[in-house]
mmCIF file of C-alpha atoms in Angstrom:
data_model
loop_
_atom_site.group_PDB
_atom_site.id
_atom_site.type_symbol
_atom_site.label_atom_id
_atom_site.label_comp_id
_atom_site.label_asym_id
_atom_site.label_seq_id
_atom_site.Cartn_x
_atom_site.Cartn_y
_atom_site.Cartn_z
ATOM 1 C CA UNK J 105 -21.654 12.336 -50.165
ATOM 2 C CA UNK J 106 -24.314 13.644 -47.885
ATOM 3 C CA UNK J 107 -24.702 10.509 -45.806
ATOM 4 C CA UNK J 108 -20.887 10.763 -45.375
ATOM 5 C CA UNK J 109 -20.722 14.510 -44.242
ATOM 6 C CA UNK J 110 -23.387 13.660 -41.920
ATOM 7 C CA UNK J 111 -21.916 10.302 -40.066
ATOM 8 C CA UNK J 112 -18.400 12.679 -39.948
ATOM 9 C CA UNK J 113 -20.903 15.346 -38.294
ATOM 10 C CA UNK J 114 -22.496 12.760 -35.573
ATOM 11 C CA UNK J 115 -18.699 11.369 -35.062
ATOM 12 C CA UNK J 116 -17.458 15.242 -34.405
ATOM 13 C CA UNK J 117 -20.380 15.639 -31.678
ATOM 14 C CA UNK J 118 -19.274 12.255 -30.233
ATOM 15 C CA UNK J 119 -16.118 13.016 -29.787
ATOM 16 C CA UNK J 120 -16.609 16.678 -28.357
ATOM 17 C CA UNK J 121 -19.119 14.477 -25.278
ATOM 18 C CA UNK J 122 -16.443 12.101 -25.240
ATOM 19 C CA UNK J 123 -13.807 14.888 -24.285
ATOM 20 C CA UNK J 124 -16.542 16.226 -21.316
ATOM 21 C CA UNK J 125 -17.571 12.553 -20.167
ATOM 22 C CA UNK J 126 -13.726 12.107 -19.273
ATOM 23 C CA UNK J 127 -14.248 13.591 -15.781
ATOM 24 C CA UNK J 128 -17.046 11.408 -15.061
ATOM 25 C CA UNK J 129 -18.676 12.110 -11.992
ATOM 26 C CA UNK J 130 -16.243 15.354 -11.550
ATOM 27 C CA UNK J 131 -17.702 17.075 -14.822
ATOM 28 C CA UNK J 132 -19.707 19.907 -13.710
ATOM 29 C CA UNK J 133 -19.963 22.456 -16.566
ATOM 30 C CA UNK J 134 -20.232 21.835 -20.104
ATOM 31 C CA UNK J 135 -20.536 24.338 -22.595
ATOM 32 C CA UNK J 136 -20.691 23.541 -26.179
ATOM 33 C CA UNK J 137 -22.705 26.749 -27.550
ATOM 34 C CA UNK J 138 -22.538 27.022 -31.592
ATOM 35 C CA UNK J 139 -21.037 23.647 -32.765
ATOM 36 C CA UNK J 140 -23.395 22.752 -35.351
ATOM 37 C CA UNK J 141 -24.640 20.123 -32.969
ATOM 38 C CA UNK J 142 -27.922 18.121 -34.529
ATOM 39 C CA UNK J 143 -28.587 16.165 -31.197
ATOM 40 C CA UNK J 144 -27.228 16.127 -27.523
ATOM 41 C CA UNK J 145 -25.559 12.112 -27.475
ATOM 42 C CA UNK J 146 -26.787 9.377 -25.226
ATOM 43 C CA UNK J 147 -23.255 9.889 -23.520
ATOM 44 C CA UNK J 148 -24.980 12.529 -21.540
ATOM 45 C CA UNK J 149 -26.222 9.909 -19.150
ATOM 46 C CA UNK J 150 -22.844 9.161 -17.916
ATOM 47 C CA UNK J 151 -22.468 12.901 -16.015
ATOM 48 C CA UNK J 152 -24.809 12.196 -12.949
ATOM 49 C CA UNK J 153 -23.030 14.799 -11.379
ATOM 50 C CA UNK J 154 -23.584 17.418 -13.883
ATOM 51 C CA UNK J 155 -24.680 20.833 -12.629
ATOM 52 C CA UNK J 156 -24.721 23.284 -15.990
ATOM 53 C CA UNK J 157 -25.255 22.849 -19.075
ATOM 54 C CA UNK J 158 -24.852 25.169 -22.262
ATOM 55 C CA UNK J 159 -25.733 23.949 -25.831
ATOM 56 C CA UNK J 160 -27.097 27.510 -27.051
ATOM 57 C CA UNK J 161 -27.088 27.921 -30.774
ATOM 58 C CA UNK J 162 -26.864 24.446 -32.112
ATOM 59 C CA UNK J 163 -29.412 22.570 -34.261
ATOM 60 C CA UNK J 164 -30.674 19.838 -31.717
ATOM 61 C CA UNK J 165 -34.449 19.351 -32.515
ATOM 62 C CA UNK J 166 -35.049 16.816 -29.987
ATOM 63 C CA UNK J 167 -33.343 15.968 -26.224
ATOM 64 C CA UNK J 168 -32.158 12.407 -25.568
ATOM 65 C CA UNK J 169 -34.005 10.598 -23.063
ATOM 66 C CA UNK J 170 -30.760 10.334 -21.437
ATOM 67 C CA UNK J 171 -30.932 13.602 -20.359
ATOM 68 C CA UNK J 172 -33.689 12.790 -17.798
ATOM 69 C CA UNK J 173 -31.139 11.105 -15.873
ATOM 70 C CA UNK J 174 -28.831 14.344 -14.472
ATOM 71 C CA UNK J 175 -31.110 14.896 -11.102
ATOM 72 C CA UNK J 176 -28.346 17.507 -10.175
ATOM 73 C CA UNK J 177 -28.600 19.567 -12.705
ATOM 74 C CA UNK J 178 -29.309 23.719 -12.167
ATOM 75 C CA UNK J 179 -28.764 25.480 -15.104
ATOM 76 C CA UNK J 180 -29.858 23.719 -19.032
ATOM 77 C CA UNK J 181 -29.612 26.404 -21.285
ATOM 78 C CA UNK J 182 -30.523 25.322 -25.144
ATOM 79 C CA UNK J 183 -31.283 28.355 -26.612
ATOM 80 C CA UNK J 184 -31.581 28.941 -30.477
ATOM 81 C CA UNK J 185 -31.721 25.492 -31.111
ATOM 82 C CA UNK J 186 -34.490 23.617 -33.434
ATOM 83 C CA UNK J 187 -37.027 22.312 -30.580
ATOM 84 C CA UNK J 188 -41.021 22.236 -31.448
ATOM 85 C CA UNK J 189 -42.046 21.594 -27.358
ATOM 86 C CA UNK J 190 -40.950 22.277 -24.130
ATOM 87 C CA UNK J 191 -39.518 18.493 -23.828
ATOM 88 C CA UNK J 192 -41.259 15.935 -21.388
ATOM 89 C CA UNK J 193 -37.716 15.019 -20.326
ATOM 90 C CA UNK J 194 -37.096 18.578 -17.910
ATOM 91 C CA UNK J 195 -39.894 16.972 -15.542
ATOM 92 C CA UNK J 196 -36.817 14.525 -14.318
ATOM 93 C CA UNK J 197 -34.763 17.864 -13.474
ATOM 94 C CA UNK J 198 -35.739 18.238 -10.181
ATOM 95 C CA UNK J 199 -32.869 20.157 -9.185
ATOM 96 C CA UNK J 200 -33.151 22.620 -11.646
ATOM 97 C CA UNK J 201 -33.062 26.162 -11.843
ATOM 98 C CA UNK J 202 -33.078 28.302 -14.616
ATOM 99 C CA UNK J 203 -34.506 27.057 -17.956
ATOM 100 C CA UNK J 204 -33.456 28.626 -21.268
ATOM 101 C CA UNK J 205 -35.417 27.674 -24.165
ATOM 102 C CA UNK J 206 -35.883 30.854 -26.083
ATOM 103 C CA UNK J 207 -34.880 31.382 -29.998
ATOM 104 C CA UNK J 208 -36.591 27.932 -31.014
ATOM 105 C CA UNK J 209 -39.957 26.643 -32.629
ATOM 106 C CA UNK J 210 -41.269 25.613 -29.513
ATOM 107 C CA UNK J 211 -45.105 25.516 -30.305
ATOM 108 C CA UNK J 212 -46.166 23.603 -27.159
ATOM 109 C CA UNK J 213 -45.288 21.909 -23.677
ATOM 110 C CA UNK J 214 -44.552 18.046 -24.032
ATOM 111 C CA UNK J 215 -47.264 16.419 -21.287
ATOM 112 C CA UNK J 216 -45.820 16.495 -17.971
ATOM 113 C CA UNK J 217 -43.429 18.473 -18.788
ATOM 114 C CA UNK J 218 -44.083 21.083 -15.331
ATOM 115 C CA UNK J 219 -44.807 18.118 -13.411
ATOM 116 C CA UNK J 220 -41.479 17.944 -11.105
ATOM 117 C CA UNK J 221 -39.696 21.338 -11.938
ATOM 118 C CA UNK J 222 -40.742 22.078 -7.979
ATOM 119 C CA UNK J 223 -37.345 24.226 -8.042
ATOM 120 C CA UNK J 224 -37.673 26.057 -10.999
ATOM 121 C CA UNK J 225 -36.859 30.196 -10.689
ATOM 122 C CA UNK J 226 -35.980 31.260 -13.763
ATOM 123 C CA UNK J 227 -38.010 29.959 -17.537
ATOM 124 C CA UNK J 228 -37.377 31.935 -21.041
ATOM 125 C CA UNK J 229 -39.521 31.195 -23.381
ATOM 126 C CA UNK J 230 -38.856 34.127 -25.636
ATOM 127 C CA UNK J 231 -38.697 34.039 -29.434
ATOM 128 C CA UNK J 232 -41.030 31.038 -30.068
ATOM 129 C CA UNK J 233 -44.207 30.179 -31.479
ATOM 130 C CA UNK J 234 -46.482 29.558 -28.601
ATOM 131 C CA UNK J 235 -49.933 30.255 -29.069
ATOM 132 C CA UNK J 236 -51.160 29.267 -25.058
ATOM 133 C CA UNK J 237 -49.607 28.529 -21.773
ATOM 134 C CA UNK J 238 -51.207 24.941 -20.452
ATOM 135 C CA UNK J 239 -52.589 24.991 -16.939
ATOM 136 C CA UNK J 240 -49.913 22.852 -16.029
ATOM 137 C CA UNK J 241 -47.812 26.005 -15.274
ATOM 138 C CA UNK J 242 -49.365 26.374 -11.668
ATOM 139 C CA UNK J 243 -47.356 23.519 -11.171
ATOM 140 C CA UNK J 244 -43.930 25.721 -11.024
ATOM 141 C CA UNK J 245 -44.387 27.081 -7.521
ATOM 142 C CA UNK J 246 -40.950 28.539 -6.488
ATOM 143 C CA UNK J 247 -40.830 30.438 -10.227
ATOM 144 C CA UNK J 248 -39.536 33.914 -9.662
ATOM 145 C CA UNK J 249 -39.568 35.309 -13.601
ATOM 146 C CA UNK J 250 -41.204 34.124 -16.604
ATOM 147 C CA UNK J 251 -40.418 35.342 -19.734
ATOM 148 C CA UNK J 252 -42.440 34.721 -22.865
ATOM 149 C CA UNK J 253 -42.288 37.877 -25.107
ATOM 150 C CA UNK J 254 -41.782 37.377 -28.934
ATOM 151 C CA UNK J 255 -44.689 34.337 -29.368
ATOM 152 C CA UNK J 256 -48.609 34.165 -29.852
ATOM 153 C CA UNK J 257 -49.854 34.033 -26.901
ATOM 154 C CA UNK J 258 -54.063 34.973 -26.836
ATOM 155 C CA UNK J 259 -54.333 34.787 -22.996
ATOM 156 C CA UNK J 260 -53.439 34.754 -19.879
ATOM 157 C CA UNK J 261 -54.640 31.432 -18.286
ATOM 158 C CA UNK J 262 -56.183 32.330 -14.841
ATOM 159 C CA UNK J 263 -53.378 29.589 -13.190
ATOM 160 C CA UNK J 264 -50.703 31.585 -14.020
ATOM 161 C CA UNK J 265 -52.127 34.028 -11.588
ATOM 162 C CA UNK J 266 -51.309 31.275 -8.821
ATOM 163 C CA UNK J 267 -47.632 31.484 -8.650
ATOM 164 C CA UNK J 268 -47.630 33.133 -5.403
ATOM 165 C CA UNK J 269 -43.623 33.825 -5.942
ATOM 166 C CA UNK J 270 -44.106 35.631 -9.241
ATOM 167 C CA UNK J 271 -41.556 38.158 -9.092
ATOM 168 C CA UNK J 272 -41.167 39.067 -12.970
ATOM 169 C CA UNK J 273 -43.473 38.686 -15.571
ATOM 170 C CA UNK J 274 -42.450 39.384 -19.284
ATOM 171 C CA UNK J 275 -45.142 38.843 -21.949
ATOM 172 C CA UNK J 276 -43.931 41.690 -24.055
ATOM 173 C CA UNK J 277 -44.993 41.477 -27.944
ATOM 174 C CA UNK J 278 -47.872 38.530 -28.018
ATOM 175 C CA UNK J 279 -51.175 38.828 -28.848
ATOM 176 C CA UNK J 280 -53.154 39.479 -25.923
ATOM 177 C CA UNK J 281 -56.731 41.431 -25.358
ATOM 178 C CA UNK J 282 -57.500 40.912 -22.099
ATOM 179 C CA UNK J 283 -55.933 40.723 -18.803
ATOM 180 C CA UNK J 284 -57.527 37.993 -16.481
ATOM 181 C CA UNK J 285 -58.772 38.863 -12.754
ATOM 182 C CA UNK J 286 -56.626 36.678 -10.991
ATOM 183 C CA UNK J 287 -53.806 38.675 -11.849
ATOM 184 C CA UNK J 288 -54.506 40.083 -8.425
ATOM 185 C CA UNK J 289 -53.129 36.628 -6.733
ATOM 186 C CA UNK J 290 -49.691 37.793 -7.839
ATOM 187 C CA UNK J 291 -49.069 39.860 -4.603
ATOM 188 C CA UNK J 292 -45.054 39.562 -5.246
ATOM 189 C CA UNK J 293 -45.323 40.647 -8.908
ATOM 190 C CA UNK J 294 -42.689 44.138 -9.111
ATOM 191 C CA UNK J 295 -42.488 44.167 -12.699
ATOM 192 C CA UNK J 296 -45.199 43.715 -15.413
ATOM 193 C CA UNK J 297 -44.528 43.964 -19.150
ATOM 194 C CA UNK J 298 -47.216 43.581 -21.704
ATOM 195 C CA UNK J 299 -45.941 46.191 -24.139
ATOM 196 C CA UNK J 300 -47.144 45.604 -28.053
ATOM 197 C CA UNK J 301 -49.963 43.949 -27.652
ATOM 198 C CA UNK J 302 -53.689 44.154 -28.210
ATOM 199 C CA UNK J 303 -55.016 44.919 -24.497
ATOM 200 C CA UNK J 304 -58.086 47.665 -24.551
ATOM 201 C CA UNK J 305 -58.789 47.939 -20.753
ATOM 202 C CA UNK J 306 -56.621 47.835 -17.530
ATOM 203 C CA UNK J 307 -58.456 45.949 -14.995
ATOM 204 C CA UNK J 308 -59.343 47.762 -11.570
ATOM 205 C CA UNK J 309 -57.523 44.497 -9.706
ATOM 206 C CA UNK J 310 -54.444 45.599 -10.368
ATOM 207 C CA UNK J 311 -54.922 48.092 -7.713
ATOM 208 C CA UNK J 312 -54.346 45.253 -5.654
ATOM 209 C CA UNK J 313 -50.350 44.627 -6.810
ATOM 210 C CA UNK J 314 -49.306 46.452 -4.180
ATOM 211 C CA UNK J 315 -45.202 45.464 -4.849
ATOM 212 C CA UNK J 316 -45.799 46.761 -8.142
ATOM 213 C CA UNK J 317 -42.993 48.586 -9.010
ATOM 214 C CA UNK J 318 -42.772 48.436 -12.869
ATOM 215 C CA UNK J 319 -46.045 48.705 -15.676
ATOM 216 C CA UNK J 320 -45.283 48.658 -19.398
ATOM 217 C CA UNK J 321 -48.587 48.905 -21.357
ATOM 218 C CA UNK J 322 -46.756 50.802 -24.516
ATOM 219 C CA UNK J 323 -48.097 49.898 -27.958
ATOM 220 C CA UNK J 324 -51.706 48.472 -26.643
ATOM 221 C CA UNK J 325 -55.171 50.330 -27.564
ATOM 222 C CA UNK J 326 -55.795 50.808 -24.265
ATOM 223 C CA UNK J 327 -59.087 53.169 -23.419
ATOM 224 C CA UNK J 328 -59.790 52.827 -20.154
ATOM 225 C CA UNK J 329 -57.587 53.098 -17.430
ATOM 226 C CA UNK J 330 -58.096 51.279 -13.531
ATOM 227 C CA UNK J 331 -59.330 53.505 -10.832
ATOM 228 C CA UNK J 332 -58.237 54.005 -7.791
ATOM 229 C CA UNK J 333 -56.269 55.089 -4.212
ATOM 230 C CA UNK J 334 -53.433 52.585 -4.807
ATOM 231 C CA UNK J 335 -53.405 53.365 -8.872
ATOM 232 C CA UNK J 336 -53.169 57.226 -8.037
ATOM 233 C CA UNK J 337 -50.382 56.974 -5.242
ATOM 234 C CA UNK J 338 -48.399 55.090 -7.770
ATOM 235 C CA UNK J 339 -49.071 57.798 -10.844
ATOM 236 C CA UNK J 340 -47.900 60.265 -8.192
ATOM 237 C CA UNK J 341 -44.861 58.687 -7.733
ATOM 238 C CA UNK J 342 -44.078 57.963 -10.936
ATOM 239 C CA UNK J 343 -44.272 61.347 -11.598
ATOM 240 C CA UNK J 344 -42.217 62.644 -8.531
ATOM 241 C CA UNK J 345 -39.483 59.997 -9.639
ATOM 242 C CA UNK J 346 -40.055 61.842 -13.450
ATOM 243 C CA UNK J 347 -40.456 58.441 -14.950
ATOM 244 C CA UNK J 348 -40.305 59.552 -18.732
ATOM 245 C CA UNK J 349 -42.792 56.936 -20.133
ATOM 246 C CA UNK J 350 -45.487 58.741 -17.428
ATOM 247 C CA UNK J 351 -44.290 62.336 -18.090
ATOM 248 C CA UNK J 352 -45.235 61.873 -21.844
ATOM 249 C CA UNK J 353 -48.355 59.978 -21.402
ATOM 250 C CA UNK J 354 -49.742 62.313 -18.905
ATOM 251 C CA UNK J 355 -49.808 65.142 -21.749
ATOM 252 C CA UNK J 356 -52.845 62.740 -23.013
ATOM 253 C CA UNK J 357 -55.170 62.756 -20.047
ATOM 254 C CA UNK J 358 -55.554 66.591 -18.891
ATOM 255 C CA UNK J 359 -58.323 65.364 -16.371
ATOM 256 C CA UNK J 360 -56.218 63.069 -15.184
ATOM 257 C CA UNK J 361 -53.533 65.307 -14.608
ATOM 258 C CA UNK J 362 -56.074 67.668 -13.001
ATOM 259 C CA UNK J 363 -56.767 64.831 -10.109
ATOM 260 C CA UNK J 364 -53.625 64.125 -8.909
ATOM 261 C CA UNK J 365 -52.664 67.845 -8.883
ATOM 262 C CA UNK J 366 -54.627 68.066 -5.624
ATOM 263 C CA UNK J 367 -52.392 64.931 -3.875
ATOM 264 C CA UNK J 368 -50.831 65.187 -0.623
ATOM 265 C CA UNK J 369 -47.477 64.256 0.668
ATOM 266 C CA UNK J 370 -47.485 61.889 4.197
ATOM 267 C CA UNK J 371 -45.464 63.808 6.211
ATOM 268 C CA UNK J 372 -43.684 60.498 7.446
ATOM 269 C CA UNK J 373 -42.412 58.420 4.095
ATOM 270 C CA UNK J 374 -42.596 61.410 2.169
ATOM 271 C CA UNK J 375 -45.199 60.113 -1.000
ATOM 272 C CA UNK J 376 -48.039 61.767 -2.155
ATOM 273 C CA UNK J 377 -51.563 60.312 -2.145
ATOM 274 C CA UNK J 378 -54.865 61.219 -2.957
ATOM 275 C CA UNK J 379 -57.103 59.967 -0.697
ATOM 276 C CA UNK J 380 -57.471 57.815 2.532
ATOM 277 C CA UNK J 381 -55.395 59.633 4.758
ATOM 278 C CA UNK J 382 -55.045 60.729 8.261
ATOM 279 C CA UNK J 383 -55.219 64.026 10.213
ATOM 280 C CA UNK J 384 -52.525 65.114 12.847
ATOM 281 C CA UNK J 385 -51.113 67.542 15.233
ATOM 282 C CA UNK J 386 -47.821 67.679 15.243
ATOM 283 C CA UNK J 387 -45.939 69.843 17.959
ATOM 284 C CA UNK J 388 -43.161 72.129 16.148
ATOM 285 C CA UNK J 389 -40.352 74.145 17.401
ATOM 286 C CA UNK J 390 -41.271 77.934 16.030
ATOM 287 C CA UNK J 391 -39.225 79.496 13.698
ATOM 288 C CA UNK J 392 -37.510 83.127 14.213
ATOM 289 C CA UNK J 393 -39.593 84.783 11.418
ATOM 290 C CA UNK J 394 -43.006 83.410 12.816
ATOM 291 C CA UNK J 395 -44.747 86.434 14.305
ATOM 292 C CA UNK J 396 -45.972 84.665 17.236
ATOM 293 C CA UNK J 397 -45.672 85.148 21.286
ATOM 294 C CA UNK J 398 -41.971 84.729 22.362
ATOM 295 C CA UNK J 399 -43.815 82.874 24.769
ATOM 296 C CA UNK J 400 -44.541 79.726 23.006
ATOM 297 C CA UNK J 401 -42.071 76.925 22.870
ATOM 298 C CA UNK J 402 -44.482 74.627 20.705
ATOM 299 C CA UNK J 403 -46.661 75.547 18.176
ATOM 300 C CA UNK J 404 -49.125 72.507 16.693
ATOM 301 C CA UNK J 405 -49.466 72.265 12.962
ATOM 302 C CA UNK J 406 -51.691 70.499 10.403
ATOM 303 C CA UNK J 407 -50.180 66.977 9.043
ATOM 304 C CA UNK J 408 -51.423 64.530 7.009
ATOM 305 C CA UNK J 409 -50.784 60.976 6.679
ATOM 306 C CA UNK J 410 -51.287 58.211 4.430
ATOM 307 C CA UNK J 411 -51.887 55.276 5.944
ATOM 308 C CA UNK J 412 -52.277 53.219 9.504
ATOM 309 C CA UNK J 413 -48.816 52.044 8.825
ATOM 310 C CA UNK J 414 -47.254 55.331 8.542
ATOM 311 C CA UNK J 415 -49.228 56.857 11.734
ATOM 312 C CA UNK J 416 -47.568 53.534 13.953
ATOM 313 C CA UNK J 417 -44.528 55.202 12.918
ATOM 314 C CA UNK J 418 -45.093 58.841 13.676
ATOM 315 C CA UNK J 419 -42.652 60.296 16.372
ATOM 316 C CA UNK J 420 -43.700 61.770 19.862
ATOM 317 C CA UNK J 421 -44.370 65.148 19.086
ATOM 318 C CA UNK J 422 -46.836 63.548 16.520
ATOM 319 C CA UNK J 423 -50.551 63.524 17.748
ATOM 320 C CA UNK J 424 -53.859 62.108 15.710
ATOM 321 C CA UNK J 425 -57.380 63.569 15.971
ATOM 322 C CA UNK J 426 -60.019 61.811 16.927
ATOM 323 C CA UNK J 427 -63.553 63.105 16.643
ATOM 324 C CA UNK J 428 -65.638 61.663 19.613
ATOM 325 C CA UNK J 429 -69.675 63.156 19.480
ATOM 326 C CA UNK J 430 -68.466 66.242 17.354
ATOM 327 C CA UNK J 431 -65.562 66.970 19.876
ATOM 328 C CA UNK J 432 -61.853 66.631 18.802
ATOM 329 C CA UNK J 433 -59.257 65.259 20.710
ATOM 330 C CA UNK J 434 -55.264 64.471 20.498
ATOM 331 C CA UNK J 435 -54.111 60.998 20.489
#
């Protein structure tokens, strides 16, 4: 009885391929997402044109070789499916795009399996059982977000740190202690999640993210936090911006709160810092109220500014001070 349920199963997957091969070359989309499927059929390899396709929440626990074949293809999405490895076949995708692989058992990459994925942007690898990333990954240059929460993940393997167009980097709920030093390499990176894990100490190179935009460290034992200009300007603005994880935390660290209390604000982009800025003169129109000589049609004033970049920027009534043998002068 079994055998016969199963060759009706196979025939009903057939036939469902057999309905999407009928465009041939034309076929650009299938999407077969929670049909019971147990494989993906060797008809596959008759769709060289195939751009997308969906098999999410199936039962395939291995890809055909066939699926090598579809060059063209942007988008494979087979998600919550049965698969124990990131399969050697993707390699052959060099066209592709985004790869969905989350929800399965995956417990390790096939070998090869980064080796021509040159195109790559998008790979979810959430919800699986991987306890390291291979080396292998540097090999994914143009990827823009890699997800991986939901696994076991020990590490961060220093070659991760080389995807120069890291954009996104999800590693949410793994087991990590440590974050490596290379994370610094990431100069893109704008959002960084490593929430629920096991990480003690933030490294002083993240200073160096300067796109950094987004930090979620909830649920570590963290004990020491980076120091820092670039750490402190972001805190700042965090805090200026109310960001609500921040606003709690900050109730923690009274002698942290007690630092940034004495920040500035640039008085051309408008953020505060702490340190490492620059003194000016700026020439001001005086207000009715000032009790000053009717006679004055400029009056200079005290401004700070934050950085070299801000100062090329500063407008013509803007001066800096230079000291020159314990003289001051306006430049």
């Amino acid at each position: 009885m079994c055998d016969v349920y199963a060759s009706v199963h196979v025939f009903m997957e057939e036939k469902l391929f057999l309905r999407a091969v009928k465009g041939g070359k034309n076929t650009k989309i299938i999407t077969l997402n929670g049909k019971k499927m147990t494989k993906i059929p060797s008809t596959i390899g008759n769709l060289p044109g195939l751009k997308v396709l969906n098999l999410q929440k199936n039962l395939v626990s291995k890809v055909c070789s066939e699926l090598s074949t579809l060059t063209q293809l942007t988008v494979l999405n087979l998600g919550n499916n049965l698969l124990e490895e990131v399969p050697e076949e993707v390699k052959y995708l060099t066209s592709l795009k985004n790869l969905h692989l989350f929800g399965n058992r995956i417990n390790r990459f096939a070998s090869g399996a980064c080796d021509g994925l040159k195109n790559l942007i998008l790979l979810n690898l959430n919800n699986n059982q991987l306890t390291y990333i291979p080396k292998e990954v540097s090999r994914l240059e143009s990827l823009i977000y890699l997800t991986i929460n939901h696994n076991q993940l020990t590490s961060i393997p220093r070659e991760l740190c080389f995807l120069k167009n890291l954009s996104e980097l999800q590693l949410n709920y793994n087991q990590l202690i440590c974050i490596p030093e290379e994370i610094k390499f990431l100069k893109r990176l704008r959002k960084l999640f490593l929430a629920r894990n096991n990480i003690e100490v933030l490294p002083e190179v993240l200073c160096h993210l300067t796109n950094l935009r987004i930090l979620d460290i909830a649920g570590n034992v963290i004990q020491i936090f980076p120091t820092g200009e670039i750490t402190s300007r972001f805190v700042m603005n965090e805090l200026t911006e109310r960001n609500p994880f921040l606003m709690e935390a900050i109730e923690w660290y009274p002698e942290v709160w007690d630092i940034i209390s004495k920040g500035r604000k640039c008085a051309i982009c408008g953020k505060s810092f702490l340190g490492i800025w620059i003194e000016c003169v700026e020439f001001v129109s005086p207000s009715k109220n000032w009790k000053i000589s009717r006679n004055l049609t400029l009056v200079p004033l005290r401004t700070l500014i934050c950085s070299y970049q801000c100062f090329n920027l500063r407008g013509p009534n803007q001066f800096g001070i230079a000291r020159v043998q314990s003289s001051e002068k306006l430049i």
